[in-house]
Each structure stands twice: as C-alpha cells, then as structure tokens.
mmCIF file of C-alpha atoms and ligand atoms in Angstrom:
data_model
loop_
_atom_site.group_PDB
_atom_site.id
_atom_site.type_symbol
_atom_site.label_atom_id
_atom_site.label_comp_id
_atom_site.label_asym_id
_atom_site.label_seq_id
_atom_site.Cartn_x
_atom_site.Cartn_y
_atom_site.Cartn_z
ATOM 1 C CA UNK A 20 -25.624 137.906 87.553
ATOM 2 C CA UNK A 21 -27.282 141.314 87.826
ATOM 3 C CA UNK A 22 -31.042 141.377 87.797
ATOM 4 C CA UNK A 23 -32.644 142.433 84.556
ATOM 5 C CA UNK A 24 -36.350 143.097 84.192
ATOM 6 C CA UNK A 25 -36.914 140.775 81.219
ATOM 7 C CA UNK A 26 -35.005 137.883 82.806
ATOM 8 C CA UNK A 27 -37.793 137.287 85.296
ATOM 9 C CA UNK A 28 -40.489 137.203 82.609
ATOM 10 C CA UNK A 29 -39.276 135.318 79.541
ATOM 11 C CA UNK A 30 -37.830 131.811 79.336
ATOM 12 C CA UNK A 31 -34.308 131.555 77.938
ATOM 13 C CA UNK A 32 -33.844 127.790 77.777
ATOM 14 C CA UNK A 33 -34.001 127.487 73.974
ATOM 15 C CA UNK A 34 -32.721 129.388 70.956
ATOM 16 C CA UNK A 35 -35.029 132.287 70.363
ATOM 17 C CA UNK A 36 -33.157 133.823 67.414
ATOM 18 C CA UNK A 37 -30.899 131.487 65.415
ATOM 19 C CA UNK A 38 -29.803 134.361 63.185
ATOM 20 C CA UNK A 39 -29.806 138.115 63.537
ATOM 21 C CA UNK A 40 -32.893 139.908 62.286
ATOM 22 C CA UNK A 41 -31.195 143.307 62.515
ATOM 23 C CA UNK A 42 -29.192 144.693 59.592
ATOM 24 C CA UNK A 43 -25.450 144.650 60.403
ATOM 25 C CA UNK A 44 -24.670 146.939 57.439
ATOM 26 C CA UNK A 45 -26.757 149.637 59.095
ATOM 27 C CA UNK A 46 -25.336 148.903 62.555
ATOM 28 C CA UNK A 47 -21.688 149.121 61.446
ATOM 29 C CA UNK A 48 -22.280 152.296 59.462
ATOM 30 C CA UNK A 49 -23.900 153.822 62.563
ATOM 31 C CA UNK A 50 -21.071 152.871 64.928
ATOM 32 C CA UNK A 51 -18.308 153.913 62.511
ATOM 33 C CA UNK A 52 -14.697 152.678 62.553
ATOM 34 C CA UNK A 53 -13.323 151.975 66.042
ATOM 35 C CA UNK A 54 -9.621 151.091 65.679
ATOM 36 C CA UNK A 55 -8.194 149.959 69.001
ATOM 37 C CA UNK A 56 -11.395 150.703 70.926
ATOM 38 C CA UNK A 57 -13.863 148.650 72.956
ATOM 39 C CA UNK A 58 -17.330 147.894 71.610
ATOM 40 C CA UNK A 59 -20.187 146.232 73.474
ATOM 41 C CA UNK A 60 -22.878 144.164 71.781
ATOM 42 C CA UNK A 61 -25.952 142.224 72.725
ATOM 43 C CA UNK A 62 -25.217 138.721 71.436
ATOM 44 C CA UNK A 63 -28.544 137.355 70.202
ATOM 45 C CA UNK A 64 -27.359 134.823 67.557
ATOM 46 C CA UNK A 65 -23.937 136.488 67.380
ATOM 47 C CA UNK A 66 -23.919 137.743 63.792
ATOM 48 C CA UNK A 67 -23.880 141.456 64.554
ATOM 49 C CA UNK A 68 -21.188 141.246 67.216
ATOM 50 C CA UNK A 69 -19.093 139.396 64.606
ATOM 51 C CA UNK A 70 -19.817 142.109 62.022
ATOM 52 C CA UNK A 71 -18.522 144.692 64.521
ATOM 53 C CA UNK A 72 -15.072 143.089 64.227
ATOM 54 C CA UNK A 73 -14.827 144.675 60.759
ATOM 55 C CA UNK A 74 -14.678 148.063 62.560
ATOM 56 C CA UNK A 75 -11.257 146.974 63.884
ATOM 57 C CA UNK A 76 -11.852 147.368 67.638
ATOM 58 C CA UNK A 77 -9.348 145.871 70.088
ATOM 59 C CA UNK A 78 -12.267 144.101 71.763
ATOM 60 C CA UNK A 79 -15.960 143.379 71.366
ATOM 61 C CA UNK A 80 -17.635 142.515 74.669
ATOM 62 C CA UNK A 81 -20.603 140.289 73.823
ATOM 63 C CA UNK A 82 -23.343 139.845 76.419
ATOM 64 C CA UNK A 83 -26.533 137.839 76.605
ATOM 65 C CA UNK A 84 -28.649 136.477 79.407
ATOM 66 C CA UNK A 85 -29.408 133.357 77.422
ATOM 67 C CA UNK A 86 -26.957 130.425 77.330
ATOM 68 C CA UNK A 87 -28.668 129.194 74.156
ATOM 69 C CA UNK A 88 -27.924 132.501 72.391
ATOM 70 C CA UNK A 89 -24.308 132.363 73.568
ATOM 71 C CA UNK A 90 -24.123 128.825 72.116
ATOM 72 C CA UNK A 91 -25.143 130.309 68.744
ATOM 73 C CA UNK A 92 -22.129 132.619 68.924
ATOM 74 C CA UNK A 93 -19.770 129.804 69.916
ATOM 75 C CA UNK A 94 -20.979 127.703 66.981
ATOM 76 C CA UNK A 95 -20.236 130.574 64.611
ATOM 77 C CA UNK A 96 -16.735 131.076 65.978
ATOM 78 C CA UNK A 97 -16.028 127.358 65.518
ATOM 79 C CA UNK A 98 -17.524 127.407 62.032
ATOM 80 C CA UNK A 99 -15.490 130.436 60.898
ATOM 81 C CA UNK A 100 -12.330 128.597 62.023
ATOM 82 C CA UNK A 101 -13.134 125.149 60.648
ATOM 83 C CA UNK A 102 -15.157 125.743 57.487
ATOM 84 C CA UNK A 103 -14.636 127.401 54.132
ATOM 85 C CA UNK A 104 -17.116 130.130 53.291
ATOM 86 C CA UNK A 105 -19.373 128.017 50.980
ATOM 87 C CA UNK A 106 -19.501 125.326 53.687
ATOM 88 C CA UNK A 107 -20.457 127.946 56.274
ATOM 89 C CA UNK A 108 -23.397 129.025 54.094
ATOM 90 C CA UNK A 109 -24.555 125.405 53.823
ATOM 91 C CA UNK A 110 -24.315 124.857 57.575
ATOM 92 C CA UNK A 111 -26.250 128.016 58.361
ATOM 93 C CA UNK A 112 -29.027 127.271 55.859
ATOM 94 C CA UNK A 113 -28.366 130.030 53.313
ATOM 95 C CA UNK A 114 -27.729 127.327 50.742
ATOM 96 C CA UNK A 115 -29.189 123.818 50.354
ATOM 97 C CA UNK A 116 -26.990 121.024 51.698
ATOM 98 C CA UNK A 117 -26.896 117.255 52.176
ATOM 99 C CA UNK A 118 -23.918 117.306 54.545
ATOM 100 C CA UNK A 119 -24.927 119.548 57.442
ATOM 101 C CA UNK A 120 -24.386 116.853 60.085
ATOM 102 C CA UNK A 121 -20.749 116.606 59.024
ATOM 103 C CA UNK A 122 -20.317 120.385 58.821
ATOM 104 C CA UNK A 123 -21.846 120.766 62.290
ATOM 105 C CA UNK A 124 -19.435 118.192 63.749
ATOM 106 C CA UNK A 125 -16.488 120.062 62.261
ATOM 107 C CA UNK A 126 -17.788 123.456 63.418
ATOM 108 C CA UNK A 127 -18.229 122.439 67.067
ATOM 109 C CA UNK A 128 -15.051 120.319 67.269
ATOM 110 C CA UNK A 129 -13.036 123.164 68.825
ATOM 111 C CA UNK A 130 -15.806 124.377 71.152
ATOM 112 C CA UNK A 131 -16.343 123.510 74.839
ATOM 113 C CA UNK A 132 -18.202 120.370 75.927
ATOM 114 C CA UNK A 133 -21.447 122.208 76.787
ATOM 115 C CA UNK A 134 -21.609 123.860 73.381
ATOM 116 C CA UNK A 135 -20.952 120.537 71.659
ATOM 117 C CA UNK A 136 -23.679 118.787 73.682
ATOM 118 C CA UNK A 137 -26.116 121.627 73.042
ATOM 119 C CA UNK A 138 -25.667 121.441 69.257
ATOM 120 C CA UNK A 139 -25.577 117.665 69.164
ATOM 121 C CA UNK A 140 -29.109 117.650 70.505
ATOM 122 C CA UNK A 141 -30.167 120.097 67.802
ATOM 123 C CA UNK A 142 -28.524 118.176 64.953
ATOM 124 C CA UNK A 143 -31.813 117.031 63.331
ATOM 125 C CA UNK A 144 -33.039 120.649 63.253
ATOM 126 C CA UNK A 145 -29.735 121.845 61.782
ATOM 127 C CA UNK A 146 -29.783 119.100 59.142
ATOM 128 C CA UNK A 147 -33.336 120.028 58.160
ATOM 129 C CA UNK A 148 -33.196 123.829 58.275
ATOM 130 C CA UNK A 149 -29.612 124.972 58.817
ATOM 131 C CA UNK A 150 -28.199 126.320 62.074
ATOM 132 C CA UNK A 151 -29.689 129.717 61.171
ATOM 133 C CA UNK A 152 -33.157 128.137 61.101
ATOM 134 C CA UNK A 153 -32.981 126.464 64.524
ATOM 135 C CA UNK A 154 -34.659 129.171 66.632
ATOM 136 C CA UNK A 155 -38.257 129.724 67.689
ATOM 137 C CA UNK A 156 -38.446 132.911 65.682
ATOM 138 C CA UNK A 157 -37.290 131.139 62.511
ATOM 139 C CA UNK A 158 -39.725 128.281 63.181
ATOM 140 C CA UNK A 159 -42.473 130.837 63.261
ATOM 141 C CA UNK A 160 -41.466 132.154 59.832
ATOM 142 C CA UNK A 161 -41.203 128.547 58.567
ATOM 143 C CA UNK A 162 -44.791 127.756 59.549
ATOM 144 C CA UNK A 163 -45.808 130.893 57.706
ATOM 145 C CA UNK A 164 -43.741 130.040 54.620
ATOM 146 C CA UNK A 165 -44.567 126.313 54.411
ATOM 147 C CA UNK A 166 -48.205 126.100 55.360
ATOM 148 C CA UNK A 167 -49.829 129.506 54.968
ATOM 149 C CA UNK A 168 -48.054 131.359 52.174
ATOM 150 C CA UNK A 169 -48.909 128.606 49.600
ATOM 151 C CA UNK A 170 -52.612 129.177 50.361
ATOM 152 C CA UNK A 171 -52.202 132.761 49.193
ATOM 153 C CA UNK A 172 -49.517 132.888 46.498
ATOM 154 C CA UNK A 173 -48.077 130.507 43.904
ATOM 155 C CA UNK A 174 -44.384 129.616 43.914
ATOM 156 C CA UNK A 175 -44.060 131.673 40.713
ATOM 157 C CA UNK A 176 -45.370 134.824 42.428
ATOM 158 C CA UNK A 177 -42.973 134.274 45.350
ATOM 159 C CA UNK A 178 -40.036 133.895 42.963
ATOM 160 C CA UNK A 179 -41.131 137.018 41.096
ATOM 161 C CA UNK A 180 -40.686 139.139 44.232
ATOM 162 C CA UNK A 181 -36.933 138.706 43.880
ATOM 163 C CA UNK A 182 -36.620 139.559 40.196
ATOM 164 C CA UNK A 183 -34.628 142.808 40.198
ATOM 165 C CA UNK A 184 -36.881 145.769 39.314
ATOM 166 C CA UNK A 185 -34.894 148.920 38.700
ATOM 167 C CA UNK A 186 -37.358 151.564 39.843
ATOM 168 C CA UNK A 187 -39.911 152.132 42.569
ATOM 169 C CA UNK A 188 -42.821 152.434 40.124
ATOM 170 C CA UNK A 189 -42.267 148.907 38.808
ATOM 171 C CA UNK A 190 -41.903 147.576 42.370
ATOM 172 C CA UNK A 191 -45.090 149.364 43.520
ATOM 173 C CA UNK A 192 -46.977 147.954 40.537
ATOM 174 C CA UNK A 193 -45.876 144.411 41.411
ATOM 175 C CA UNK A 194 -46.876 144.838 45.061
ATOM 176 C CA UNK A 195 -50.254 146.436 44.295
ATOM 177 C CA UNK A 196 -51.350 144.307 41.346
ATOM 178 C CA UNK A 197 -49.743 140.903 41.981
ATOM 179 C CA UNK A 198 -48.966 140.593 45.660
ATOM 180 C CA UNK A 199 -51.269 142.620 47.872
ATOM 181 C CA UNK A 200 -54.385 140.515 47.239
ATOM 182 C CA UNK A 201 -57.286 140.175 49.708
ATOM 183 C CA UNK A 202 -56.008 136.721 50.657
ATOM 184 C CA UNK A 203 -52.594 138.186 51.501
ATOM 185 C CA UNK A 204 -54.171 140.943 53.593
ATOM 186 C CA UNK A 205 -56.252 138.379 55.481
ATOM 187 C CA UNK A 206 -53.199 136.210 56.117
ATOM 188 C CA UNK A 207 -51.281 139.189 57.514
ATOM 189 C CA UNK A 208 -54.128 140.070 59.862
ATOM 190 C CA UNK A 209 -54.429 136.571 61.272
ATOM 191 C CA UNK A 210 -50.793 135.521 61.351
ATOM 192 C CA UNK A 211 -49.396 138.748 62.701
ATOM 193 C CA UNK A 212 -52.044 139.196 65.350
ATOM 194 C CA UNK A 213 -50.425 139.985 68.699
ATOM 195 C CA UNK A 214 -52.039 136.829 70.031
ATOM 196 C CA UNK A 215 -50.524 134.425 67.474
ATOM 197 C CA UNK A 216 -47.118 136.121 67.434
ATOM 198 C CA UNK A 217 -46.966 136.011 71.219
ATOM 199 C CA UNK A 218 -47.856 132.316 71.275
ATOM 200 C CA UNK A 219 -45.663 131.118 68.426
ATOM 201 C CA UNK A 220 -42.854 133.536 67.853
ATOM 202 C CA UNK A 221 -41.983 135.936 70.581
ATOM 203 C CA UNK A 222 -42.604 135.560 74.254
ATOM 204 C CA UNK A 223 -45.810 137.311 75.318
ATOM 205 C CA UNK A 224 -43.842 139.310 77.906
ATOM 206 C CA UNK A 225 -42.199 141.176 75.009
ATOM 207 C CA UNK A 226 -45.543 142.719 74.047
ATOM 208 C CA UNK A 227 -46.247 144.226 77.450
ATOM 209 C CA UNK A 228 -45.054 147.651 76.278
ATOM 210 C CA UNK A 229 -46.045 147.510 72.593
ATOM 211 C CA UNK A 230 -48.803 149.773 71.242
ATOM 212 C CA UNK A 231 -51.030 149.317 68.200
ATOM 213 C CA UNK A 232 -51.746 146.446 65.817
ATOM 214 C CA UNK A 233 -48.835 144.304 64.750
ATOM 215 C CA UNK A 234 -50.368 143.373 61.382
ATOM 216 C CA UNK A 235 -50.834 147.051 60.354
ATOM 217 C CA UNK A 236 -47.253 147.691 61.309
ATOM 218 C CA UNK A 237 -46.034 144.689 59.269
ATOM 219 C CA UNK A 238 -48.056 145.826 56.216
ATOM 220 C CA UNK A 239 -46.384 149.269 56.339
ATOM 221 C CA UNK A 240 -42.941 147.750 56.699
ATOM 222 C CA UNK A 241 -43.516 145.309 53.829
ATOM 223 C CA UNK A 242 -44.191 148.295 51.569
ATOM 224 C CA UNK A 243 -40.871 149.755 52.661
ATOM 225 C CA UNK A 244 -39.037 146.476 51.922
ATOM 226 C CA UNK A 245 -40.826 145.761 48.655
ATOM 227 C CA UNK A 246 -41.087 149.231 47.090
ATOM 228 C CA UNK A 247 -38.710 151.744 48.722
ATOM 229 C CA UNK A 248 -35.943 149.126 48.810
ATOM 230 C CA UNK A 249 -35.145 146.472 46.221
ATOM 231 C CA UNK A 250 -36.315 142.989 47.374
ATOM 232 C CA UNK A 251 -33.679 141.293 45.213
ATOM 233 C CA UNK A 252 -31.065 142.781 47.565
ATOM 234 C CA UNK A 253 -32.848 141.741 50.747
ATOM 235 C CA UNK A 254 -31.643 138.529 52.444
ATOM 236 C CA UNK A 255 -34.141 138.815 55.316
ATOM 237 C CA UNK A 256 -37.200 139.002 53.058
ATOM 238 C CA UNK A 257 -35.776 136.140 50.995
ATOM 239 C CA UNK A 258 -35.452 133.907 54.065
ATOM 240 C CA UNK A 259 -38.962 134.710 55.292
ATOM 241 C CA UNK A 260 -40.495 133.922 51.911
ATOM 242 C CA UNK A 261 -38.329 130.901 50.935
ATOM 243 C CA UNK A 262 -36.563 129.684 54.145
ATOM 244 C CA UNK A 263 -33.150 130.259 52.573
ATOM 245 C CA UNK A 264 -31.078 133.122 51.180
ATOM 246 C CA UNK A 265 -30.766 134.163 47.552
ATOM 247 C CA UNK A 266 -27.822 136.017 46.070
ATOM 248 C CA UNK A 267 -27.972 138.690 48.779
ATOM 249 C CA UNK A 268 -26.607 137.703 52.213
ATOM 250 C CA UNK A 269 -26.529 139.413 55.627
ATOM 251 C CA UNK A 270 -23.253 141.315 56.105
ATOM 252 C CA UNK A 271 -21.585 138.809 58.460
ATOM 253 C CA UNK A 272 -22.291 135.900 56.108
ATOM 254 C CA UNK A 273 -20.845 137.568 53.003
ATOM 255 C CA UNK A 274 -17.588 136.215 51.523
ATOM 256 C CA UNK A 275 -15.915 139.637 51.607
ATOM 257 C CA UNK A 276 -15.877 139.708 55.444
ATOM 258 C CA UNK A 277 -15.214 136.012 56.134
ATOM 259 C CA UNK A 278 -11.436 136.199 56.489
ATOM 260 C CA UNK A 279 -11.451 139.423 58.531
ATOM 261 C CA UNK A 280 -14.000 138.071 61.011
ATOM 262 C CA UNK A 281 -12.202 134.711 61.297
ATOM 263 C CA UNK A 282 -8.830 136.401 61.925
ATOM 264 C CA UNK A 283 -10.237 138.749 64.577
ATOM 265 C CA UNK A 284 -12.487 136.332 66.470
ATOM 266 C CA UNK A 285 -9.958 136.224 69.348
ATOM 267 C CA UNK A 286 -10.988 139.830 70.067
ATOM 268 C CA UNK A 287 -14.427 138.670 71.269
ATOM 269 C CA UNK A 288 -15.020 138.726 75.026
ATOM 270 C CA UNK A 289 -18.169 136.643 75.560
ATOM 271 C CA UNK A 290 -20.145 136.947 78.787
ATOM 272 C CA UNK A 291 -23.337 135.165 79.703
ATOM 273 C CA UNK A 292 -24.778 137.982 81.732
ATOM 274 C CA UNK A 293 -27.038 141.027 81.630
ATOM 275 C CA UNK A 294 -25.769 144.068 79.750
ATOM 276 C CA UNK A 295 -26.333 145.946 82.992
ATOM 277 C CA UNK A 296 -23.565 143.795 84.544
ATOM 278 C CA UNK A 297 -20.969 145.241 82.133
ATOM 279 C CA UNK A 298 -21.548 148.622 83.698
ATOM 280 C CA UNK A 299 -20.857 147.424 87.233
ATOM 281 C CA UNK A 300 -17.362 146.215 86.227
ATOM 282 C CA UNK A 301 -16.169 149.808 85.801
ATOM 283 C CA UNK A 302 -15.069 149.134 82.206
ATOM 284 C CA UNK A 303 -15.741 151.783 79.534
ATOM 285 C CA UNK A 304 -16.745 151.330 75.925
ATOM 286 C CA UNK A 305 -16.609 153.365 72.710
ATOM 287 C CA UNK A 306 -19.830 152.090 71.174
ATOM 288 C CA UNK A 307 -22.867 149.926 71.990
ATOM 289 C CA UNK A 308 -25.062 147.679 69.871
ATOM 290 C CA UNK A 309 -28.180 147.491 72.012
ATOM 291 C CA UNK A 310 -30.358 145.512 69.583
ATOM 292 C CA UNK A 311 -33.988 146.336 70.422
ATOM 293 C CA UNK A 312 -33.551 145.502 74.110
ATOM 294 C CA UNK A 313 -35.064 148.764 75.398
ATOM 295 C CA UNK A 314 -38.372 147.880 73.860
ATOM 296 C CA UNK A 315 -38.684 144.997 76.268
ATOM 297 C CA UNK A 316 -38.432 147.347 79.282
ATOM 298 C CA UNK A 317 -40.966 149.584 80.974
ATOM 299 C CA UNK A 318 -40.174 153.321 80.478
ATOM 300 C CA UNK A 319 -38.876 153.658 84.073
ATOM 301 C CA UNK A 320 -36.517 150.698 83.828
ATOM 302 C CA UNK A 321 -35.420 151.935 80.382
ATOM 303 C CA UNK A 322 -34.443 155.341 81.847
ATOM 304 C CA UNK A 323 -32.512 153.649 84.622
ATOM 305 C CA UNK A 324 -30.632 151.225 82.321
ATOM 306 C CA UNK A 325 -29.924 154.020 79.816
ATOM 307 C CA UNK A 326 -28.265 156.001 82.617
ATOM 308 C CA UNK A 327 -26.173 152.979 83.606
ATOM 309 C CA UNK A 328 -24.980 152.561 80.023
ATOM 310 C CA UNK A 329 -24.032 156.248 79.832
ATOM 311 C CA UNK A 330 -21.886 155.839 82.924
ATOM 312 C CA UNK A 331 -19.933 153.098 81.091
ATOM 313 C CA UNK A 332 -19.540 155.088 77.859
ATOM 314 C CA UNK A 333 -16.502 157.081 76.782
ATOM 315 C CA UNK A 334 -17.113 160.536 75.244
ATOM 316 C CA UNK A 335 -18.040 160.146 71.566
ATOM 317 C CA UNK A 336 -19.410 156.608 72.094
ATOM 318 C CA UNK A 337 -22.526 155.854 70.103
ATOM 319 C CA UNK A 338 -25.563 154.027 71.434
ATOM 320 C CA UNK A 339 -27.211 152.242 68.509
ATOM 321 C CA UNK A 340 -30.587 150.518 68.828
ATOM 322 C CA UNK A 341 -33.831 149.659 67.090
ATOM 323 C CA UNK A 342 -37.487 149.901 68.072
ATOM 324 C CA UNK A 343 -40.074 147.694 66.478
ATOM 325 C CA UNK A 344 -43.233 149.189 67.900
ATOM 326 C CA UNK A 345 -42.650 150.688 71.352
ATOM 327 C CA UNK A 346 -41.112 154.188 71.074
ATOM 328 C CA UNK A 347 -37.756 154.427 72.878
ATOM 329 C CA UNK A 348 -35.316 157.330 72.592
ATOM 330 C CA UNK A 349 -33.010 159.004 75.086
ATOM 331 C CA UNK A 350 -35.080 159.495 78.264
ATOM 332 C CA UNK A 351 -35.725 163.117 79.268
ATOM 333 C CA UNK A 352 -33.485 162.795 82.353
ATOM 334 C CA UNK A 353 -30.438 162.044 80.165
ATOM 335 C CA UNK A 354 -31.269 164.201 77.131
ATOM 336 C CA UNK A 355 -28.434 166.710 77.761
ATOM 337 C CA UNK A 356 -25.781 163.978 77.794
ATOM 338 C CA UNK A 357 -26.176 162.736 74.202
ATOM 339 C CA UNK A 358 -26.586 164.160 70.716
ATOM 340 C CA UNK A 359 -29.064 162.554 68.348
ATOM 341 C CA UNK A 360 -27.440 161.735 64.974
ATOM 342 C CA UNK A 361 -30.553 162.422 62.950
ATOM 343 C CA UNK A 362 -29.008 162.761 59.500
ATOM 344 C CA UNK A 363 -27.221 159.450 59.919
ATOM 345 C CA UNK A 364 -30.347 157.778 61.326
ATOM 346 C CA UNK A 365 -32.488 158.958 58.406
ATOM 347 C CA UNK A 366 -29.962 157.873 55.785
ATOM 348 C CA UNK A 367 -29.541 154.437 57.353
ATOM 349 C CA UNK A 368 -33.232 153.887 58.085
ATOM 350 C CA UNK A 369 -33.921 154.299 54.374
ATOM 351 C CA UNK A 370 -31.590 151.385 53.588
ATOM 352 C CA UNK A 371 -32.406 149.090 56.546
ATOM 353 C CA UNK A 372 -33.055 145.670 55.009
ATOM 354 C CA UNK A 373 -34.399 144.152 58.262
ATOM 355 C CA UNK A 374 -37.582 145.951 57.594
ATOM 356 C CA UNK A 375 -39.733 145.161 60.662
ATOM 357 C CA UNK A 376 -38.389 147.993 62.779
ATOM 358 C CA UNK A 377 -40.208 151.305 62.847
ATOM 359 C CA UNK A 378 -37.307 153.251 64.295
ATOM 360 C CA UNK A 379 -33.515 153.198 64.318
ATOM 361 C CA UNK A 380 -31.669 155.311 66.861
ATOM 362 C CA UNK A 381 -28.090 156.628 66.948
ATOM 363 C CA UNK A 382 -27.219 158.745 70.000
ATOM 364 C CA UNK A 383 -23.694 160.007 70.627
ATOM 365 C CA UNK A 384 -22.316 160.675 74.104
ATOM 366 C CA UNK A 385 -21.126 164.284 74.505
HETATM 367 C C1 LIG B 421 -33.264 142.031 72.489
HETATM 368 S S1 LIG B 421 -33.395 140.455 71.688
HETATM 369 C C2 LIG B 421 -33.894 140.957 70.069
HETATM 370 C C3 LIG B 421 -33.366 140.190 68.894
HETATM 371 C C4 LIG B 421 -33.681 140.760 67.534
HETATM 372 N N1 LIG B 421 -34.468 141.951 67.581
HETATM 373 C C5 LIG B 421 -34.260 139.772 66.611
HETATM 374 O O1 LIG B 421 -35.428 139.913 66.268
HETATM 375 O O2 LIG B 421 -33.517 138.882 66.208
HETATM 376 C C6 LIG B 421 -31.763 139.955 71.507
HETATM 377 C C7 LIG B 421 -31.154 139.289 72.700
HETATM 378 O O3 LIG B 421 -31.119 140.172 73.783
HETATM 379 C C8 LIG B 421 -30.993 139.408 74.952
HETATM 380 N N2 LIG B 421 -31.277 140.316 76.068
HETATM 381 C C9 LIG B 421 -32.425 140.978 76.332
HETATM 382 N N3 LIG B 421 -32.267 141.816 77.387
HETATM 383 C C10 LIG B 421 -30.960 141.673 77.800
HETATM 384 C C11 LIG B 421 -30.170 142.259 78.832
HETATM 385 N N4 LIG B 421 -30.688 143.150 79.641
HETATM 386 N N5 LIG B 421 -28.875 141.888 78.950
HETATM 387 C C12 LIG B 421 -28.335 140.966 78.115
HETATM 388 N N6 LIG B 421 -29.044 140.393 77.105
HETATM 389 C C13 LIG B 421 -30.326 140.724 76.961
HETATM 390 C C14 LIG B 421 -31.948 138.257 74.733
HETATM 391 O O4 LIG B 421 -31.552 137.131 75.483
HETATM 392 C C15 LIG B 421 -31.802 138.031 73.230
HETATM 393 O O5 LIG B 421 -30.972 136.942 72.960
#
C-alpha cells in the first residue's frame, strides 16, 4: 500500500461514514456521461461510486484506505442484488423497518466471509438505525437529533421544515421567525464547536488544515439549504433532523436508478488502497470523484498528490471535489494543465443538497 498522509494520523478501524454526505446528483452532472471510459472514485460508503455507474463507464475503480468503508460498498452490492428497492430502503434506514436483521442476512449472503463477519457484528446497530446509520458521523448526527434538538424545537417545528414552500421569501420567513431562535443559535455554537466535532464526529486530524469557526460556517450553509434550496427536496437535511429520509432520497437510493446500478455493479473494480496507488499502476482514467480528500492534506502534499492524479488522467478528464472549510483548488504548479469549469461549478453549487461544503470544484485536464 502506498503511503498517504492521512493514513498515519486517523484511525480507520470502524465505519466513519455509513452513507455518502456528498450529493451524487451534483457529482454525476459534473463528470458528465462517460460511455466506455474509466472513472475513479473514493469509496467512502460507496453510494457515489455506485451513482457513477449511471454515466455508463466500462469501469469504476473504487479506492479507500479503510476496510470498513470498503465493507459498506460490498454490503450495497449484495443488497442491490438480493433485495427489492423498498427492502433496500428499509435496510439502509431511509424507511422504518421491523425486519432489518433478515434483510441484512440476505444482503450479505453473496459477499465474502470477512464482509459477512463485519456486518454480523454490527447487526444490532443496523437493526436500530439502518445500515446507513451505522457510522461515527451518523452517530454524531443522531446524538444531535435525539438529545439536543428536542431541547430547542418541538416535533411540530421540525416537521414544518419539510412542508414544501414554493418561494424563497416564505422559506426565509420560516427560518427567521420560527427556526433561528436564540436556543438554536446556542446549540449550533456548542455542538458544532471544532472541539466537540473533533471528539465525536470527525477525527481531530481532519481539522489540522481547517480555518475559521465551524459553527459560523454551518449557520451559513443552513441558510443555503433552508432558503436558497427547498428543504422538502433535501434528503440529507431530512436525515440530520429526523434520522431517516422523507420523500426525497439521495440519487443512488432512488428507485429510478436501482435497476441500472444493479445491472452494472460488475463494472466496479474495488481496491482497498490509497488513491495515490492507482497512479503508480500506470492506468489512466477519464474522470475522478475525489470527495473532499484534499482538505485532509497539507498544501504541499495536496500539490504533490494533485500532480500524481494529473499523470493518471486522460485529456478531457474531470477532477471533481468538494471543500468544506479548507480552500483547495488546482495548485499553482499545475494551473496550466487544467481548465476550471466555473459556469458548471456555479450552477451545480446552487443546487448542492449536501449543504455543508463551502466549495465545489470541477477542473478539466487540457
Ligand atoms: C475523504 S472522506 C470524506 C467523506 C465525506 N466528505 C463525508 O462527509 O461523508 C471519504 C473517504 O476517503 C478515504 N480517504 C481519505 N484519503 C484517502 C486516500 N488518500 N486514498 C484513499 N482513500 C482515502 C477515507 O478513508 C474515507 O472513507
């Protein structure tokens, strides 16, 4: 395995993200159709690499340093094969269910022994919260939703967030008069302090390169999700506030893509390794989903890894990635090798339902 800066700092022995908190609709629109090509994706929980199958590539190479994250992908592949779409939603936690233990058994039946053993141990968590609720990040949101949110808002107010409001004025009025109370502002400040988030949600190492206050950032992004966009269409906000999905679902979990993803899952090439290792194989790709991995790197390492990725990219390949707080865009040393797709970025940023990110980047190799 190639060395990777973050690997030495953060522990990868448990599921960190049990579902993708990056909007696959935005990702796929940024990459564009890729018939017959090769795409590369960070795995995380697997959802976005699966969504990339809808772009019709010959192959999606999926990489992650973490065996637990790879196990999330293998569970999904088994579930797509063994379950009907409504059953899949129950297993993942989008919908309530009393039969998740049975669904889990069926989903892992075709997977390897390690994956089966891994999920068997997590069965109680899956039964309680769904497989999409079994990560540390989701546990963090659950503590927020179960124990803290009720101190601030009634169930009725929470439900009212997701009543469709046709225009921005009505949404702004709801946020300003019903939701953004002093109690809510206090909760944001305490819960989204860098200290608490580092202890309970993300590994502290991930904040080494982050500037500014996390709670101010979250407050700005909530306005984007609640006013600029329509909360009734936002599955991520729905999960954070209610620990399940409403009518709106993340792209990969929607019925319209279920058959396509199931039929193309043999095009996935899963590797438990650093993304940097893909480069050393000499293979080339036509597009990269880089998640927000650059944010976890120091600027020098970022410039180095960016250069390695360019050397494994075919002309016209797009590098797609997010930044939450640390600014990362093509490093100066490589600026002449890519073209920023600003119009596309701006259009997609405005619709990004995974609202925590402050920046979304699409750079195309010349
Ligand atoms: C970058 S993290 C971010 C996830 C996402 N932003 C979220 O909030 O759900 C996604 C995954 O990247 C993996 N990862 C980080 N750096 C990597 C690298 N250099 N090579 C391969 N995987 C990496 C981590 O193991 C993790 O599972």
